mmCIF file of C-alpha atoms in Angstrom:
data_model
loop_
_atom_site.group_PDB
_atom_site.id
_atom_site.type_symbol
_atom_site.label_atom_id
_atom_site.label_comp_id
_atom_site.label_asym_id
_atom_site.label_seq_id
_atom_site.Cartn_x
_atom_site.Cartn_y
_atom_site.Cartn_z
ATOM 1 C CA TYR A 1 0.003 0.039 0.038
ATOM 2 C CA SER A 2 1.311 3.376 -0.976
ATOM 3 C CA LEU A 3 -0.113 6.867 -0.413
ATOM 4 C CA GLY A 4 -1.158 8.833 -3.490
ATOM 5 C CA MET A 5 -1.574 5.250 -5.517
ATOM 6 C CA CYS A 6 -4.663 4.860 -7.898
ATOM 7 C CA TYR A 7 -6.388 1.598 -8.187
ATOM 8 C CA THR A 8 -8.912 1.062 -10.968
ATOM 9 C CA CYS A 9 -10.805 -2.081 -9.706
ATOM 10 C CA PRO A 10 -11.425 -4.036 -13.107
ATOM 11 C CA ILE A 11 -14.859 -5.336 -12.020
ATOM 12 C CA PRO A 12 -17.643 -3.987 -14.112
ATOM 13 C CA TYR A 13 -20.256 -1.477 -12.484
ATOM 14 C CA VAL A 14 -23.665 -2.627 -12.467
ATOM 15 C CA SER A 15 -26.296 0.003 -11.538
ATOM 16 C CA GLU A 16 -29.540 -1.873 -10.859
ATOM 17 C CA ARG A 17 -30.243 -2.601 -7.168
ATOM 18 C CA ILE A 18 -31.560 -6.035 -5.724
ATOM 19 C CA HIS A 19 -33.713 -3.901 -3.079
ATOM 20 C CA ALA A 20 -31.857 -6.339 0.088
ATOM 21 C CA ALA A 21 -29.639 -5.590 2.720
ATOM 22 C CA ALA A 22 -27.194 -7.669 4.617
ATOM 23 C CA LEU A 23 -26.587 -7.039 8.323
ATOM 24 C CA TYR A 24 -23.470 -8.861 9.611
ATOM 25 C CA CYS A 25 -20.651 -8.899 11.872
ATOM 26 C CA SER A 26 -17.295 -6.803 10.312
ATOM 27 C CA ASP A 27 -14.900 -9.665 11.235
ATOM 28 C CA GLY A 28 -12.715 -9.425 8.346
ATOM 29 C CA ARG A 29 -11.736 -13.309 8.685
ATOM 30 C CA VAL A 30 -15.239 -14.389 7.279
ATOM 31 C CA GLY A 31 -16.360 -11.180 4.865
ATOM 32 C CA GLU A 32 -15.708 -12.993 2.085
ATOM 33 C CA HIS A 33 -17.311 -15.800 2.819
ATOM 34 C CA PHE A 34 -20.467 -13.719 3.669
ATOM 35 C CA ASP A 35 -19.898 -12.396 0.136
ATOM 36 C CA ASP A 36 -19.870 -15.521 -1.558
ATOM 37 C CA PHE A 37 -22.664 -16.804 0.462
ATOM 38 C CA LEU A 38 -25.109 -14.233 -0.418
ATOM 39 C CA THR A 39 -24.091 -14.005 -3.912
ATOM 40 C CA LYS A 40 -23.966 -17.518 -4.958
ATOM 41 C CA GLY A 41 -25.799 -19.095 -1.933
ATOM 42 C CA LEU A 42 -28.807 -16.879 -1.917
ATOM 43 C CA GLY A 43 -28.342 -15.315 -5.283
ATOM 44 C CA MET A 44 -28.180 -11.821 -4.160
ATOM 45 C CA PRO A 45 -25.008 -10.254 -5.618
ATOM 46 C CA ARG A 46 -24.673 -6.319 -5.096
ATOM 47 C CA VAL A 47 -26.432 -6.531 -1.381
ATOM 48 C CA ASP A 48 -26.285 -3.445 0.309
ATOM 49 C CA ARG A 49 -23.983 -4.138 3.719
ATOM 50 C CA LEU A 50 -24.157 -2.859 6.881
ATOM 51 C CA CYS A 51 -21.181 -4.493 8.896
ATOM 52 C CA LEU A 52 -20.583 -3.530 12.843
ATOM 53 C CA PRO A 53 -19.027 -5.875 15.362
ATOM 54 C CA GLY A 54 -21.345 -8.587 16.372
ATOM 55 C CA GLY A 55 -24.042 -7.830 13.312
ATOM 56 C CA PRO A 56 -27.294 -8.399 14.381
ATOM 57 C CA ALA A 57 -26.606 -8.465 18.217
ATOM 58 C CA SER A 58 -26.800 -4.842 17.450
ATOM 59 C CA LEU A 59 -30.533 -5.028 17.193
ATOM 60 C CA ALA A 60 -31.395 -7.536 19.885
ATOM 61 C CA GLY A 61 -31.704 -5.293 22.918
ATOM 62 C CA HIS A 62 -28.627 -5.727 24.615
ATOM 63 C CA ALA A 63 -27.572 -2.714 26.837
ATOM 64 C CA GLU A 64 -24.084 -3.088 25.747
ATOM 65 C CA ALA A 65 -24.968 -2.405 22.365
ATOM 66 C CA HIS A 66 -27.364 0.565 22.809
ATOM 67 C CA VAL A 67 -25.071 2.933 20.833
ATOM 68 C CA GLU A 68 -24.611 0.609 17.994
ATOM 69 C CA GLN A 69 -28.495 0.174 17.522
ATOM 70 C CA GLN A 70 -29.085 3.757 17.253
ATOM 71 C CA GLY A 71 -26.310 3.500 14.383
ATOM 72 C CA ALA A 72 -27.840 0.369 12.922
ATOM 73 C CA VAL A 73 -31.504 1.563 13.003
ATOM 74 C CA ASP A 74 -30.461 4.738 11.287
ATOM 75 C CA ALA A 75 -28.311 3.024 8.762
ATOM 76 C CA LEU A 76 -31.074 0.572 7.985
ATOM 77 C CA GLY A 77 -33.579 3.181 7.565
ATOM 78 C CA PHE A 78 -31.909 4.931 5.180
ATOM 79 C CA LEU A 79 -30.694 2.063 3.255
ATOM 80 C CA ILE A 80 -34.769 1.078 2.937
ATOM 81 C CA GLU A 81 -35.924 4.667 2.272
ATOM 82 C CA ALA A 82 -33.175 5.463 -0.712
ATOM 83 C CA HIS A 83 -32.704 1.932 -2.434
ATOM 84 C CA GLY A 84 -36.253 0.625 -1.932
ATOM 85 C CA LEU A 85 -35.377 -2.728 0.263
ATOM 86 C CA ASP A 86 -37.911 -4.896 0.626
ATOM 87 C CA ARG A 87 -35.447 -8.041 2.421
ATOM 88 C CA VAL A 88 -33.146 -7.831 5.095
ATOM 89 C CA VAL A 89 -30.548 -10.855 5.884
ATOM 90 C CA LEU A 90 -29.083 -11.175 9.106
ATOM 91 C CA ILE A 91 -26.238 -13.624 9.708
ATOM 92 C CA GLN A 92 -24.637 -14.540 13.049
ATOM 93 C CA HIS A 93 -21.200 -16.212 13.177
ATOM 94 C CA GLU A 94 -19.492 -19.179 15.252
ATOM 95 C CA GLY A 95 -17.030 -17.478 17.564
ATOM 96 C CA CYS A 96 -17.883 -13.854 17.432
ATOM 97 C CA ALA A 97 -15.510 -11.937 19.471
ATOM 98 C CA PHE A 98 -18.599 -9.318 20.279
ATOM 99 C CA TYR A 99 -20.219 -12.038 22.273
ATOM 100 C CA THR A 100 -16.930 -12.834 24.149
ATOM 101 C CA ALA A 101 -15.422 -9.445 24.870
ATOM 102 C CA ARG A 102 -18.897 -7.226 25.334
ATOM 103 C CA LEU A 103 -21.351 -9.595 26.504
ATOM 104 C CA GLY A 104 -19.160 -12.416 28.312
ATOM 105 C CA LEU A 105 -20.402 -15.314 26.580
ATOM 106 C CA ASP A 106 -18.626 -18.265 25.228
ATOM 107 C CA GLY A 107 -19.220 -22.101 24.194
ATOM 108 C CA ALA A 108 -22.944 -23.189 23.816
ATOM 109 C CA GLY A 109 -24.265 -20.387 25.467
ATOM 110 C CA MET A 110 -22.936 -18.172 22.809
ATOM 111 C CA GLU A 111 -24.318 -19.818 19.992
ATOM 112 C CA ARG A 112 -27.870 -20.298 22.016
ATOM 113 C CA THR A 113 -27.525 -16.106 22.647
ATOM 114 C CA GLN A 114 -26.742 -15.584 18.915
ATOM 115 C CA ARG A 115 -29.234 -17.533 17.721
ATOM 116 C CA ALA A 116 -32.228 -16.226 20.072
ATOM 117 C CA ASP A 117 -30.624 -12.827 18.813
ATOM 118 C CA LEU A 118 -31.211 -13.463 15.178
ATOM 119 C CA ALA A 119 -35.353 -14.064 16.276
ATOM 120 C CA LYS A 120 -35.184 -10.878 18.171
ATOM 121 C CA SER A 121 -33.201 -8.984 15.664
ATOM 122 C CA ALA A 122 -35.754 -10.215 13.097
ATOM 123 C CA ALA A 123 -38.382 -9.060 15.014
ATOM 124 C CA PHE A 124 -37.145 -5.525 15.550
ATOM 125 C CA VAL A 125 -36.163 -5.217 12.174
ATOM 126 C CA ARG A 126 -39.921 -5.947 11.074
ATOM 127 C CA LYS A 127 -41.350 -4.025 13.982
ATOM 128 C CA VAL A 128 -39.054 -0.729 13.204
ATOM 129 C CA THR A 129 -39.117 -0.861 9.196
ATOM 130 C CA GLY A 130 -41.844 -2.325 8.117
ATOM 131 C CA VAL A 131 -39.828 -4.918 6.072
ATOM 132 C CA GLU A 132 -41.559 -7.971 5.928
ATOM 133 C CA TYR A 133 -38.734 -10.237 4.464
ATOM 134 C CA VAL A 134 -36.199 -10.934 7.148
ATOM 135 C CA ASP A 135 -34.152 -14.207 6.761
ATOM 136 C CA ALA A 136 -31.459 -15.400 9.420
ATOM 137 C CA TYR A 137 -28.502 -17.629 9.075
ATOM 138 C CA PHE A 138 -25.792 -18.739 11.478
ATOM 139 C CA ALA A 139 -22.298 -19.095 9.708
ATOM 140 C CA ARG A 140 -20.252 -22.139 11.367
ATOM 141 C CA LYS A 141 -16.596 -23.114 10.342
ATOM 142 C CA VAL A 142 -16.165 -26.443 8.491
ATOM 143 C CA ASP A 143 -12.811 -27.831 7.571
ATOM 144 C CA SER A 144 -11.327 -24.920 5.935
ATOM 145 C CA GLY A 145 -14.426 -23.117 5.226
ATOM 146 C CA VAL A 146 -17.561 -21.426 6.564
ATOM 147 C CA SER A 147 -20.858 -23.614 6.205
ATOM 148 C CA PHE A 148 -24.407 -21.393 6.490
ATOM 149 C CA GLU A 149 -27.475 -22.847 8.438
ATOM 150 C CA PRO A 150 -30.713 -20.962 8.279
ATOM 151 C CA VAL A 151 -32.171 -20.172 11.604
ATOM 152 C CA GLY A 152 -35.670 -20.323 11.775
ATOM 153 C CA ILE A 153 -37.369 -16.890 12.967
#
């Protein structure tokens, strides 16, 4: 990396929107996996992204995430209005540092809380935004990759 260096991305720009957003953790170790899942697994290329530590945890009512909740609500509301979104995808991932560092959870207790948070976050998104279609997934490390499991909400 060099300051002042100009880079032109070779990926073609496509202006059409798909009218969906994904809310997930900002952990860089799984960002490419999330993008691949959204594009290839769900057929949602160019989805609007809202990434922050803990992802959907920010909308699950944790006192430790009060500031993040307001920011996520504002950002999601803007995207829904400005981009005409009608679907939101929520993704949690195994071993999320937000749950260990902020909420003091680990192991099975962490995953149970994350899955419960997906349901709480989905209900919150529906209530606050009016978006009816909200999907939830749990990302788990398998072998050298990541597997995405649908979570009933």
